[in-house]
Amino acid sequence: MAHYLISYLDGESETVTAANLEPSGGQYIAWTGDGSATAYIPAANVRSIVCQDDQQVTD
């Protein structure tokens, strides 16, 4: 899984750990390796999404 740094329009940010992050309609969905959704992020609030690494996360 990878770490994604998500920056929001209000200046806040958060890191999401997911196997994949993809757009779907008006949101982004973060997926785990088993196909479960871990986060639903409204696209209208997002300034940027940066994949910080694509190495296996062990925490």
Short mmCIF file of N, CA, C and O in Angstrom, two decimals, residues 1 3 17 55-59:
data_model
loop_
_atom_site.label_atom_id
_atom_site.label_comp_id
_atom_site.label_asym_id
_atom_site.label_seq_id
_atom_site.Cartn_x
_atom_site.Cartn_y
_atom_site.Cartn_z
N MET A 1 0.84 -1.18 0.00
CA MET A 1 0.00 0.00 0.00
C MET A 1 0.89 1.24 0.00
O MET A 1 2.06 1.18 0.33
N HIS A 3 1.18 5.69 0.75
CA HIS A 3 0.70 6.85 1.50
C HIS A 3 0.34 7.94 0.50
O HIS A 3 1.14 8.26 -0.37
N THR A 17 -3.55 5.93 3.86
CA THR A 17 -2.83 4.73 3.44
C THR A 17 -3.80 3.84 2.68
O THR A 17 -4.85 3.47 3.22
N GLN A 55 5.91 2.00 -1.84
CA GLN A 55 6.50 0.84 -1.16
C GLN A 55 5.49 0.24 -0.19
O GLN A 55 4.56 0.91 0.24
N GLN A 56 5.71 -0.98 0.18
CA GLN A 56 4.83 -1.65 1.14
C GLN A 56 4.84 -0.91 2.47
O GLN A 56 5.87 -0.59 3.01
N VAL A 57 3.67 -0.60 2.98
CA VAL A 57 3.53 0.05 4.28
C VAL A 57 3.36 -1.04 5.33
O VAL A 57 2.53 -1.93 5.18
N THR A 58 4.13 -0.96 6.39
CA THR A 58 4.08 -2.01 7.39
C THR A 58 3.53 -1.54 8.72
O THR A 58 3.51 -2.30 9.68
N ASP A 59 3.09 -0.25 8.85
CA ASP A 59 2.56 0.20 10.14
C ASP A 59 1.09 0.01 10.24
O ASP A 59 0.41 -0.50 9.49
#
